CSV table of N, CA, C and O in Angstrom, one decimal:
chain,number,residue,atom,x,y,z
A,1,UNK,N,-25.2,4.4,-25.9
A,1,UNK,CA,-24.3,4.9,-24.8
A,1,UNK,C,-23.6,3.7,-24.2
A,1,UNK,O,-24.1,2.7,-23.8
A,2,UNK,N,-22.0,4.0,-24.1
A,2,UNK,CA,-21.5,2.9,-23.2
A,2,UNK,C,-21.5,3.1,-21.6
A,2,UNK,O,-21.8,4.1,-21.0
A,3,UNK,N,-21.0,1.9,-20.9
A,3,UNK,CA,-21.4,2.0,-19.8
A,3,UNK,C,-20.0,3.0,-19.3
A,3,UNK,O,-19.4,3.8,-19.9
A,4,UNK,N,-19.9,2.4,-17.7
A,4,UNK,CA,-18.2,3.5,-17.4
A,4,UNK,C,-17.3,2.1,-17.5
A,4,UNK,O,-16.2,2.2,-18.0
A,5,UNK,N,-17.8,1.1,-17.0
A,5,UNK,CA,-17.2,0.3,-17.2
A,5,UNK,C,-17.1,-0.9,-18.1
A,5,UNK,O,-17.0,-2.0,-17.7
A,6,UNK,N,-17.1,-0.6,-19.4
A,6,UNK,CA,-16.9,-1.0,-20.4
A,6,UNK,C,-15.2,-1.1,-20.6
A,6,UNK,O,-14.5,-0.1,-20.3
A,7,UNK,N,-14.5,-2.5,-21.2
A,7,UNK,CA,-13.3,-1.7,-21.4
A,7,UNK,C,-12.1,-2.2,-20.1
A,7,UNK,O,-10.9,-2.2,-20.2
A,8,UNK,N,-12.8,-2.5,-19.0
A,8,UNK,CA,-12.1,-2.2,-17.9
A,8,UNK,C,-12.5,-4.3,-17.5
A,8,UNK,O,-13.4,-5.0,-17.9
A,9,UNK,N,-11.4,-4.6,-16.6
A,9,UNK,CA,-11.4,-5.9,-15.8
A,9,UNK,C,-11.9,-5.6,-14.9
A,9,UNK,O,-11.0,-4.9,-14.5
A,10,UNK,N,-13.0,-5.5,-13.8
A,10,UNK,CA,-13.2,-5.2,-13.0
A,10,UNK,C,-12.9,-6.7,-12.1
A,10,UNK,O,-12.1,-6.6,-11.2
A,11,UNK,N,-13.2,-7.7,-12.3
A,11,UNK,CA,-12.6,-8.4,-11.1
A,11,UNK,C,-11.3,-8.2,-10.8
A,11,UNK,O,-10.9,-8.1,-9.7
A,12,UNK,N,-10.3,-8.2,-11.9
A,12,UNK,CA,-8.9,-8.2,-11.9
A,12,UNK,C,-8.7,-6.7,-11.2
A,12,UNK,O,-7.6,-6.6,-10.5
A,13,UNK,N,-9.6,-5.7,-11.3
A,13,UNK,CA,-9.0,-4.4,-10.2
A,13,UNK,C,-9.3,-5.0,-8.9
A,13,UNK,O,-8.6,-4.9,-7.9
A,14,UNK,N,-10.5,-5.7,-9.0
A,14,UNK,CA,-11.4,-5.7,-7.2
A,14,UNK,C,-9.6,-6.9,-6.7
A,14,UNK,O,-9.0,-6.9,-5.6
A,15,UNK,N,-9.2,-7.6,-7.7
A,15,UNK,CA,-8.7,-8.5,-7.1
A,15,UNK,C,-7.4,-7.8,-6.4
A,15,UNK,O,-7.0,-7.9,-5.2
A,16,UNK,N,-6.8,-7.1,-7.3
A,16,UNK,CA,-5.7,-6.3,-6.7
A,16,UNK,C,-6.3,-5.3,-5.7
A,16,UNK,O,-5.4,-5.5,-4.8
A,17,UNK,N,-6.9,-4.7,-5.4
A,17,UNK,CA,-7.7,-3.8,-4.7
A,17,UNK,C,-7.5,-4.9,-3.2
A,17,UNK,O,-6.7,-4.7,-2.3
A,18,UNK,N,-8.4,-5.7,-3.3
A,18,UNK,CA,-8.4,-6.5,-2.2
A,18,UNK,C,-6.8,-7.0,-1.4
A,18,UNK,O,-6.3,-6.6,-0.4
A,19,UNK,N,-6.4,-7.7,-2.4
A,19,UNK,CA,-4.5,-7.7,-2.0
A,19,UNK,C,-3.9,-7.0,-1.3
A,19,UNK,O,-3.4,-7.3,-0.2
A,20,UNK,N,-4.1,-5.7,-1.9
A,20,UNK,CA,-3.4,-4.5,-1.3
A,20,UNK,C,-4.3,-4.0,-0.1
A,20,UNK,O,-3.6,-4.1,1.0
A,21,UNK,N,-5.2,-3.5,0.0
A,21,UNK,CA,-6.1,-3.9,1.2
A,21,UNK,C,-5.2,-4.5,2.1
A,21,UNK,O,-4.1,-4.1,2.5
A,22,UNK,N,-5.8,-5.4,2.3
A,22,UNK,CA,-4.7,-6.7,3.1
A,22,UNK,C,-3.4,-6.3,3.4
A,22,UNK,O,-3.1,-5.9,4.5
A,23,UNK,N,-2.5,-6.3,2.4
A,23,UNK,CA,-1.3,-6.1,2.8
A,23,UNK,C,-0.9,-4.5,3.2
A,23,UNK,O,0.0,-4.3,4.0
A,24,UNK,N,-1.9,-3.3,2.6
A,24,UNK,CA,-2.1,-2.3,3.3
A,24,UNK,C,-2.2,-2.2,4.7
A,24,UNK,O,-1.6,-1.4,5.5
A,25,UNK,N,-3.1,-3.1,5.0
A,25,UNK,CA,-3.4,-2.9,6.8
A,25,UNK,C,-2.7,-3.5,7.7
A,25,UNK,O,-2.8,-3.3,8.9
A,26,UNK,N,-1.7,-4.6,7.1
A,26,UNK,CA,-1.0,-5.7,7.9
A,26,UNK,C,0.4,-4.8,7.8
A,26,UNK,O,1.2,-4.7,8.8
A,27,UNK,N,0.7,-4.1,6.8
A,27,UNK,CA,2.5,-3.8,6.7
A,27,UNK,C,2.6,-2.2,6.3
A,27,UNK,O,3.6,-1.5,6.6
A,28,UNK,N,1.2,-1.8,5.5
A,28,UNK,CA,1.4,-0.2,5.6
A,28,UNK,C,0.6,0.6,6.8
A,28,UNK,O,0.9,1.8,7.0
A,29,UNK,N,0.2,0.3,7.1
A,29,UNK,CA,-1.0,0.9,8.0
A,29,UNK,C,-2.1,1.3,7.9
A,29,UNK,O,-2.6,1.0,6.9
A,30,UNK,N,-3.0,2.2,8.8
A,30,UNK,CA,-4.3,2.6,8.0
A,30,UNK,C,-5.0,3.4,7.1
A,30,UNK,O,-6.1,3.5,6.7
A,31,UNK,N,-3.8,3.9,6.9
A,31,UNK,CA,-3.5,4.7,5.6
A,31,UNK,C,-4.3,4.2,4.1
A,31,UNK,O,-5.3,4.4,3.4
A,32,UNK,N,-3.2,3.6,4.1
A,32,UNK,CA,-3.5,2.5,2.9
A,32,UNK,C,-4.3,1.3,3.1
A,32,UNK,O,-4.8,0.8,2.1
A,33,UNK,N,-4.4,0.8,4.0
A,33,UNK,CA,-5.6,-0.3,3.9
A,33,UNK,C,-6.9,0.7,3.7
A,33,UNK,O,-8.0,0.2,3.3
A,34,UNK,N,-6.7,2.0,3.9
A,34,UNK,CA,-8.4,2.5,3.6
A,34,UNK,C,-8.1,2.5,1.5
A,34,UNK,O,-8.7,1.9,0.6
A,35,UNK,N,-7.2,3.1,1.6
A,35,UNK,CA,-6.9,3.2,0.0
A,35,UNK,C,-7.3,2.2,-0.6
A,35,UNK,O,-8.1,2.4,-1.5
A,36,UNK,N,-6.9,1.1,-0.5
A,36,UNK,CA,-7.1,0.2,-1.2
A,36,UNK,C,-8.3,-0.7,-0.9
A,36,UNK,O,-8.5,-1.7,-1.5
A,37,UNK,N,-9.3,0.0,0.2
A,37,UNK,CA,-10.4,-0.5,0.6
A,37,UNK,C,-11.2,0.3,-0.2
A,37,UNK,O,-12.1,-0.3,-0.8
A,38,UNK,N,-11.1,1.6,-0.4
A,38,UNK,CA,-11.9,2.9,-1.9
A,38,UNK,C,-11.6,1.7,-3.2
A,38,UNK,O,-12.4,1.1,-3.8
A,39,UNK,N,-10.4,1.5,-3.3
A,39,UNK,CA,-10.5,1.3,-4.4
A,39,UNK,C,-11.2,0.0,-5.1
A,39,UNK,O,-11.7,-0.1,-6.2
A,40,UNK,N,-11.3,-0.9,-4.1
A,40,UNK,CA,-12.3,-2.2,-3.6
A,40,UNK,C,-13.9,-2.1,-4.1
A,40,UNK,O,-14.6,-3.0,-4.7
A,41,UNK,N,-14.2,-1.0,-3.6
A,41,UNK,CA,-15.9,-0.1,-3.1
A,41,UNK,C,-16.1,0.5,-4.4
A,41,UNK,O,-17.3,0.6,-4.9
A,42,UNK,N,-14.9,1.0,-5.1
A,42,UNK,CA,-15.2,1.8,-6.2
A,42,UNK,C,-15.6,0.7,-7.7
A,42,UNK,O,-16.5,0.9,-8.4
A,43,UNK,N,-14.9,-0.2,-7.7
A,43,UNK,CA,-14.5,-0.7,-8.9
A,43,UNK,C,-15.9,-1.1,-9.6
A,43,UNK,O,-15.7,-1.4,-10.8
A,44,UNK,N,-16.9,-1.1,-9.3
A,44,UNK,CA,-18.2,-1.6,-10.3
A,44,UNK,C,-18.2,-0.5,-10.8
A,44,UNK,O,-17.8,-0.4,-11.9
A,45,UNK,N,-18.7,1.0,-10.2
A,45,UNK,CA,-19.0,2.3,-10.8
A,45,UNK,C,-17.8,3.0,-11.2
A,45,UNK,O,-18.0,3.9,-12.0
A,46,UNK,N,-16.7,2.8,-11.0
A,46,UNK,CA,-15.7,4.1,-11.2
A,46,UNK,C,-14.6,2.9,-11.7
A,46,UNK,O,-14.1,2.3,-10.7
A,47,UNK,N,-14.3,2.7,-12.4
A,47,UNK,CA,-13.1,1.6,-12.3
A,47,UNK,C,-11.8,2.4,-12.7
A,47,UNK,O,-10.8,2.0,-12.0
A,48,UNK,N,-11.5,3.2,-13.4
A,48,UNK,CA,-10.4,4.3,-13.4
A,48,UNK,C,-10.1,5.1,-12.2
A,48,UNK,O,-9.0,5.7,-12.2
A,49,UNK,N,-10.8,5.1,-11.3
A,49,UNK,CA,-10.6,5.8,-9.9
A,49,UNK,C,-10.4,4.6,-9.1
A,49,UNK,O,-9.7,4.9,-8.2
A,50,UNK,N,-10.6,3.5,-9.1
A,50,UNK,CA,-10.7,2.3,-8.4
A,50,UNK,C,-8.6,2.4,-8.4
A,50,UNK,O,-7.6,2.7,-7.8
A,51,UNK,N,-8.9,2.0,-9.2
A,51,UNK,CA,-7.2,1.8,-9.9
A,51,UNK,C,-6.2,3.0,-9.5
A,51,UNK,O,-5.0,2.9,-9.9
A,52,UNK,N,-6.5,3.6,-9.1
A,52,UNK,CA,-5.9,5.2,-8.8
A,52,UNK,C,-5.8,4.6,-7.4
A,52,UNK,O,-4.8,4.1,-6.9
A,53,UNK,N,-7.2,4.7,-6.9
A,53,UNK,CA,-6.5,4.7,-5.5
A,53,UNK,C,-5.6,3.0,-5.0
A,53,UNK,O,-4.7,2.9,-4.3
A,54,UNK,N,-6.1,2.2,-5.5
A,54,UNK,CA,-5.3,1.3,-5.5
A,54,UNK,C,-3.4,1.5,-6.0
A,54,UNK,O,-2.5,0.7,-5.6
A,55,UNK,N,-3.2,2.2,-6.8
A,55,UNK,CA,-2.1,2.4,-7.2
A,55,UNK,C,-1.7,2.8,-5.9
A,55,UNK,O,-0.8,2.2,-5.3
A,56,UNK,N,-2.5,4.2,-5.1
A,56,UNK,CA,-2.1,5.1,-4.0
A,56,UNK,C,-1.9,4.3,-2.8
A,56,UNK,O,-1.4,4.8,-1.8
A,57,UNK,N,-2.2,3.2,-2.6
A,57,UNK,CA,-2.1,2.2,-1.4
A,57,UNK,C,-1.1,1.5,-1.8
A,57,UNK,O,-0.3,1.3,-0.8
A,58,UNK,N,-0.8,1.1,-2.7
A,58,UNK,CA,0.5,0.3,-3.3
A,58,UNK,C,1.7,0.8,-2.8
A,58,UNK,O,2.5,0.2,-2.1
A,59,UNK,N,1.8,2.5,-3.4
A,59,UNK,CA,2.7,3.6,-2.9
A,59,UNK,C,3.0,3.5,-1.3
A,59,UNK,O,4.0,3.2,-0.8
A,60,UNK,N,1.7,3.8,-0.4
A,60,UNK,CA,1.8,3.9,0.5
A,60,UNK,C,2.6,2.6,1.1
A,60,UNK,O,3.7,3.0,1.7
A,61,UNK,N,2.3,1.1,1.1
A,61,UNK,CA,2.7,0.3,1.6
A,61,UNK,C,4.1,0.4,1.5
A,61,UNK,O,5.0,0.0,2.3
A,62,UNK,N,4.4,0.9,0.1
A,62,UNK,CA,5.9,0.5,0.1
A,62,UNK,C,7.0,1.2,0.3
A,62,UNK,O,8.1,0.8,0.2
A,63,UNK,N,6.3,2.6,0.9
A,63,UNK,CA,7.3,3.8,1.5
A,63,UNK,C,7.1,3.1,2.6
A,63,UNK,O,8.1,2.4,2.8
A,64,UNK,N,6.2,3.0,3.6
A,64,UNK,CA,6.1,2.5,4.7
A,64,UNK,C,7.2,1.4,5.1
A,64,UNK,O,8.1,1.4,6.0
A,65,UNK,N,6.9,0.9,4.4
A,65,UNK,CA,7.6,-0.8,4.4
A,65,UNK,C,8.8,-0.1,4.2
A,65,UNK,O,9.4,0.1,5.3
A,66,UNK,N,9.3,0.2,3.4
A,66,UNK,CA,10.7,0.9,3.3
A,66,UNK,C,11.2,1.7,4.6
A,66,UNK,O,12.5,1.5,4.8
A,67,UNK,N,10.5,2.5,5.4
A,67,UNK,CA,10.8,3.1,6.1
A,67,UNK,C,11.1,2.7,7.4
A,67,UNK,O,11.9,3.2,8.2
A,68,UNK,N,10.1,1.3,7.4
A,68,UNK,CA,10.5,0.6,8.3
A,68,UNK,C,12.0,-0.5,8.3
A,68,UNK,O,12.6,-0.7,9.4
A,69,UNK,N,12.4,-0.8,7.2
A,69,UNK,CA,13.6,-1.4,7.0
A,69,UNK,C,14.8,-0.5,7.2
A,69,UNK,O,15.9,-1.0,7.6
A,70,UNK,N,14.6,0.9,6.9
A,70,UNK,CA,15.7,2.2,7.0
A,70,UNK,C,16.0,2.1,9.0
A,70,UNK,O,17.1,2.3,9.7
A,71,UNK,N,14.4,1.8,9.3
A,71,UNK,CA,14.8,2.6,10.5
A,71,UNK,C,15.2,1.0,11.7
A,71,UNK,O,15.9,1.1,12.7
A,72,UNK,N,14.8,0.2,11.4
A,72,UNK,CA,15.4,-1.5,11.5
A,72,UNK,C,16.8,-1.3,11.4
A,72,UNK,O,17.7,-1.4,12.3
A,73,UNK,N,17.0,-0.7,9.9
A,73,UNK,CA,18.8,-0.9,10.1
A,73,UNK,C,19.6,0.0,10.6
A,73,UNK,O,20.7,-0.3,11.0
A,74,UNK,N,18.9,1.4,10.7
A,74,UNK,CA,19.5,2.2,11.2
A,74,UNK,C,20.1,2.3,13.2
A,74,UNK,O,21.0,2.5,13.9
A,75,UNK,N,18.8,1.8,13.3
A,75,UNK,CA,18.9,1.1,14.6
A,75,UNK,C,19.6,-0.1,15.6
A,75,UNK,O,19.8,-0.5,16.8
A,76,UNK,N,19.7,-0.4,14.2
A,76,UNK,CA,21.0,-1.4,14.3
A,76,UNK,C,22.5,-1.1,14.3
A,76,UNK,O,23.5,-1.7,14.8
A,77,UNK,N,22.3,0.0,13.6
A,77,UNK,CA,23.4,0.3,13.3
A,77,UNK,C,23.7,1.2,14.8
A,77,UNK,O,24.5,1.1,15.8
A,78,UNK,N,23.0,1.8,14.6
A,78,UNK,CA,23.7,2.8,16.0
A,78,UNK,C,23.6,1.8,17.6
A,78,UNK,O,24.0,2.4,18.6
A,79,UNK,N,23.1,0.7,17.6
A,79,UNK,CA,23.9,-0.4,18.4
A,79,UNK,C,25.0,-0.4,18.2
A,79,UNK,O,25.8,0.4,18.8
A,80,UNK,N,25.3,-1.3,17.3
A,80,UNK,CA,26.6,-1.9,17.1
A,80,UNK,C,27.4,-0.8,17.2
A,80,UNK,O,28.4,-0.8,17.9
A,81,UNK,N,26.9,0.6,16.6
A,81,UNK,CA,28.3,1.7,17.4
A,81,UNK,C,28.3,2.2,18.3
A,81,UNK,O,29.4,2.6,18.6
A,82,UNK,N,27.4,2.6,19.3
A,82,UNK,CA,27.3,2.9,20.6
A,82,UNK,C,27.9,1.6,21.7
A,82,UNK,O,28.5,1.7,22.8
A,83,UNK,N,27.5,0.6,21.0
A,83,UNK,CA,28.2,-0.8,21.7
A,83,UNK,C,29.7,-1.0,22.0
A,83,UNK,O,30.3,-1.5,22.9
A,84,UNK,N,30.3,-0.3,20.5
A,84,UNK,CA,31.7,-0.6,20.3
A,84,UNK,C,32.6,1.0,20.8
A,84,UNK,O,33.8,1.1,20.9
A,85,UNK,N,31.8,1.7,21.0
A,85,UNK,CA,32.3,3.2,21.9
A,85,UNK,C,32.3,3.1,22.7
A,85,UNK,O,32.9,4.1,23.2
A,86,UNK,N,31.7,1.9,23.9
A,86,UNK,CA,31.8,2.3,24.9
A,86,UNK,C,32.8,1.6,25.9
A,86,UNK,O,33.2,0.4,25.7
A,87,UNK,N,33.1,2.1,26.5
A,87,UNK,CA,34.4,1.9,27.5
A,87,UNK,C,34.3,1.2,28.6
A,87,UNK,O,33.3,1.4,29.2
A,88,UNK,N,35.2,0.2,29.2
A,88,UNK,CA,34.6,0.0,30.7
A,88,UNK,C,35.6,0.5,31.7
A,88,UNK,O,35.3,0.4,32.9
């Protein structure tokens, strides 16, 4: 019988796992720092689920992150045109 994790890197998941972790909690929120903290916790017993949720923290940070750039420029933007509508 093989093991579950046969087959699999498990430092190279824990190491991405950890990464994203990190950058989950600093730029996605707590969302995804938990995601990528499962996927951290998982990787000796489950390493195909480890990887999953680490993928799902990846996702997360980067809508996030994105969302924050959308709403950065959009904000900017409706300065500069509220700035330039207005009258004295």
């Amino acid at each position: 019988m093989t093991s579950p994790t046969s087959g699999y890197d498990i430092e190279g998941i824990k190491k991405r796992a950890l990464i994203w972790t990190i950058v989950g909690f600093i730029c996605g929120g707590v969302i995804a720092g938990v995601l990528g903290l499962l996927g951290y916790l998982k990787a000796d017993q489950e390493p195909e689920t480890a990887q999953k949720f680490t993928k799902w923290a990846m996702i997360v940070t980067i809508i996030v992150v994105v969302l924050y750039v959308l709403i950065f420029i959009g904000s900017l933007a409706l300065g500069v045109f509220s700035a330039s509508m207005s009258t004295y």
